Amino acid sequence: ISRILCNLLRLVPEGGNAADIYIICLLYYTYEGPQKADKNRRYHKGESPMQTVRIGYVEIGEGRPCIIAPITSASIDGVMDTATSLADLPVELAEWRIDMFADAVVETPEGLMPDLPYILQSLAGLRTVIPVALIATFRTVEEGGSCPISDEGYAQLIKALCDSRNVDIIDVEGFHKSGRAAELIDYAHSRHVP
């Protein structure tokens, strides 16, 4: 594990610190019936067990935890360098934090909106070099993100990312203040994006 952490720390941006990189382990319980349910996991009456999701060769929700490397650079060159360096690391997924990407949002008369042509062009380039499955995330300021965005802008971005066919997973904030999370999740699923 220490070798893996040392390799992942190479992704820390120049001038950054170890807090700039993190590992997310996706730990889900597999439900095999009431008699085999994990003692620490209690399913509420009527609650369905979590389903697994297969993205390429990675199955989320079963087996060992997955290692996810973040792509948090503000510049397109930094994003591409980080993505390219993932080929040398033992990671299964990468998460592009679009809210940390410079100039991802522009001021318009409708409020802060995503610069969709810029983001989608960058995503298309990223997709050509990234060796692993890609999670696209725009973390709002309310959820600890780096960049403000209007509610309508957030919805437009999520839909455009799904339509691009360049992301494997989309991260939709379940408690987004607009109350449109269910709509956006349904939209993603209609585009076959988990």
CSV table of C-alpha atoms in Angstrom, one decimal, residues 52-162:
chain,number,residue,atom,x,y,z
A,52,THR,CA,-23.3,-3.6,-8.9
A,53,VAL,CA,-22.1,-1.5,-11.8
A,54,ARG,CA,-19.6,-2.7,-14.4
A,55,ILE,CA,-17.4,-0.1,-16.0
A,56,GLY,CA,-14.9,-1.7,-18.4
A,57,TYR,CA,-13.1,-4.3,-16.3
A,58,VAL,CA,-14.1,-2.7,-13.0
A,59,GLU,CA,-17.1,-3.9,-11.0
A,60,ILE,CA,-18.2,-1.4,-8.4
A,61,GLY,CA,-20.2,-2.9,-5.5
A,62,GLU,CA,-18.5,-6.2,-5.3
A,63,GLY,CA,-15.1,-7.6,-4.5
A,64,ARG,CA,-12.1,-5.5,-3.4
A,65,PRO,CA,-12.2,-1.7,-3.1
A,66,CYS,CA,-11.4,0.4,-6.2
A,67,ILE,CA,-8.7,3.0,-6.3
A,68,ILE,CA,-9.8,6.3,-7.8
A,69,ALA,CA,-7.2,9.0,-8.7
A,70,PRO,CA,-8.4,12.6,-9.0
A,71,ILE,CA,-7.7,14.9,-11.8
A,72,THR,CA,-7.8,18.4,-10.2
A,73,SER,CA,-5.5,20.6,-12.4
A,74,ALA,CA,-6.8,24.0,-13.4
A,75,SER,CA,-5.1,23.9,-16.8
A,76,ILE,CA,-5.8,21.6,-19.8
A,77,ASP,CA,-2.0,20.8,-19.9
A,78,GLY,CA,-2.1,19.7,-16.3
A,79,VAL,CA,-5.3,17.7,-16.8
A,80,MET,CA,-3.6,15.9,-19.8
A,81,ASP,CA,-0.4,15.3,-17.9
A,82,THR,CA,-2.2,13.8,-14.9
A,83,ALA,CA,-4.3,11.6,-17.2
A,84,THR,CA,-1.3,10.3,-19.1
A,85,SER,CA,0.6,9.5,-15.8
A,86,LEU,CA,-2.2,7.3,-14.7
A,87,ALA,CA,-1.0,4.6,-17.0
A,88,ASP,CA,1.9,4.0,-14.6
A,89,LEU,CA,-0.3,3.7,-11.5
A,90,PRO,CA,-2.4,0.9,-10.1
A,91,VAL,CA,-5.7,2.8,-10.4
A,92,GLU,CA,-9.0,1.6,-11.8
A,93,LEU,CA,-10.9,4.9,-12.2
A,94,ALA,CA,-10.1,8.6,-12.5
A,95,GLU,CA,-12.3,11.4,-11.3
A,96,TRP,CA,-12.2,14.7,-13.3
A,97,ARG,CA,-13.1,17.5,-10.9
A,98,ILE,CA,-14.5,20.0,-13.4
A,99,ASP,CA,-15.2,22.6,-10.7
A,100,MET,CA,-11.4,22.9,-10.2
A,101,PHE,CA,-10.8,23.4,-14.0
A,102,ALA,CA,-10.0,27.1,-14.7
A,103,ASP,CA,-12.6,29.0,-16.7
A,104,ALA,CA,-15.1,26.2,-16.5
A,105,VAL,CA,-17.9,28.7,-15.6
A,106,VAL,CA,-18.6,32.0,-17.2
A,107,GLU,CA,-20.9,34.9,-16.1
A,108,THR,CA,-23.9,35.3,-18.3
A,109,PRO,CA,-27.2,37.3,-18.0
A,110,GLU,CA,-28.8,34.0,-16.7
A,111,GLY,CA,-26.1,33.7,-14.0
A,112,LEU,CA,-23.0,31.6,-13.7
A,113,MET,CA,-23.2,29.0,-16.5
A,114,PRO,CA,-20.7,26.3,-17.7
A,115,ASP,CA,-18.6,27.1,-20.7
A,116,LEU,CA,-19.8,23.9,-22.4
A,117,PRO,CA,-17.7,24.2,-25.7
A,118,TYR,CA,-14.5,24.6,-23.6
A,119,ILE,CA,-15.4,21.8,-21.2
A,120,LEU,CA,-16.6,19.3,-23.8
A,121,GLN,CA,-13.5,20.0,-26.0
A,122,SER,CA,-11.3,19.4,-23.0
A,123,LEU,CA,-13.2,16.3,-22.2
A,124,ALA,CA,-12.8,14.9,-25.7
A,125,GLY,CA,-9.0,15.5,-25.5
A,126,LEU,CA,-8.9,13.9,-22.0
A,127,ARG,CA,-10.7,10.9,-23.3
A,128,THR,CA,-8.1,10.2,-25.9
A,129,VAL,CA,-5.3,9.9,-23.3
A,130,ILE,CA,-6.9,8.5,-20.2
A,131,PRO,CA,-6.2,4.8,-19.7
A,132,VAL,CA,-8.9,4.1,-17.2
A,133,ALA,CA,-12.7,4.7,-16.7
A,134,LEU,CA,-13.6,8.3,-16.1
A,135,ILE,CA,-16.0,9.8,-13.5
A,136,ALA,CA,-17.0,13.4,-14.3
A,137,THR,CA,-17.7,15.5,-11.2
A,138,PHE,CA,-18.7,19.2,-10.8
A,139,ARG,CA,-18.8,19.7,-7.0
A,140,THR,CA,-20.8,22.8,-6.2
A,141,VAL,CA,-19.7,25.3,-3.6
A,142,GLU,CA,-22.5,24.1,-1.3
A,143,GLU,CA,-20.9,20.6,-1.4
A,144,GLY,CA,-17.3,21.9,-0.9
A,145,GLY,CA,-16.4,22.5,-4.5
A,146,SER,CA,-14.2,25.2,-5.9
A,147,CYS,CA,-16.4,27.1,-8.3
A,148,PRO,CA,-19.9,28.5,-8.1
A,149,ILE,CA,-22.5,27.7,-10.7
A,150,SER,CA,-26.2,28.5,-11.2
A,151,ASP,CA,-28.8,25.7,-10.7
A,152,GLU,CA,-29.7,25.8,-14.4
A,153,GLY,CA,-26.0,25.8,-15.3
A,154,TYR,CA,-25.4,22.7,-13.2
A,155,ALA,CA,-28.3,20.9,-14.9
A,156,GLN,CA,-27.0,21.9,-18.4
A,157,LEU,CA,-23.5,20.7,-17.5
A,158,ILE,CA,-24.7,17.3,-16.2
A,159,LYS,CA,-26.9,16.7,-19.3
A,160,ALA,CA,-24.1,17.8,-21.7
A,161,LEU,CA,-21.6,15.5,-20.1
A,162,CYS,CA,-24.0,12.6,-20.4
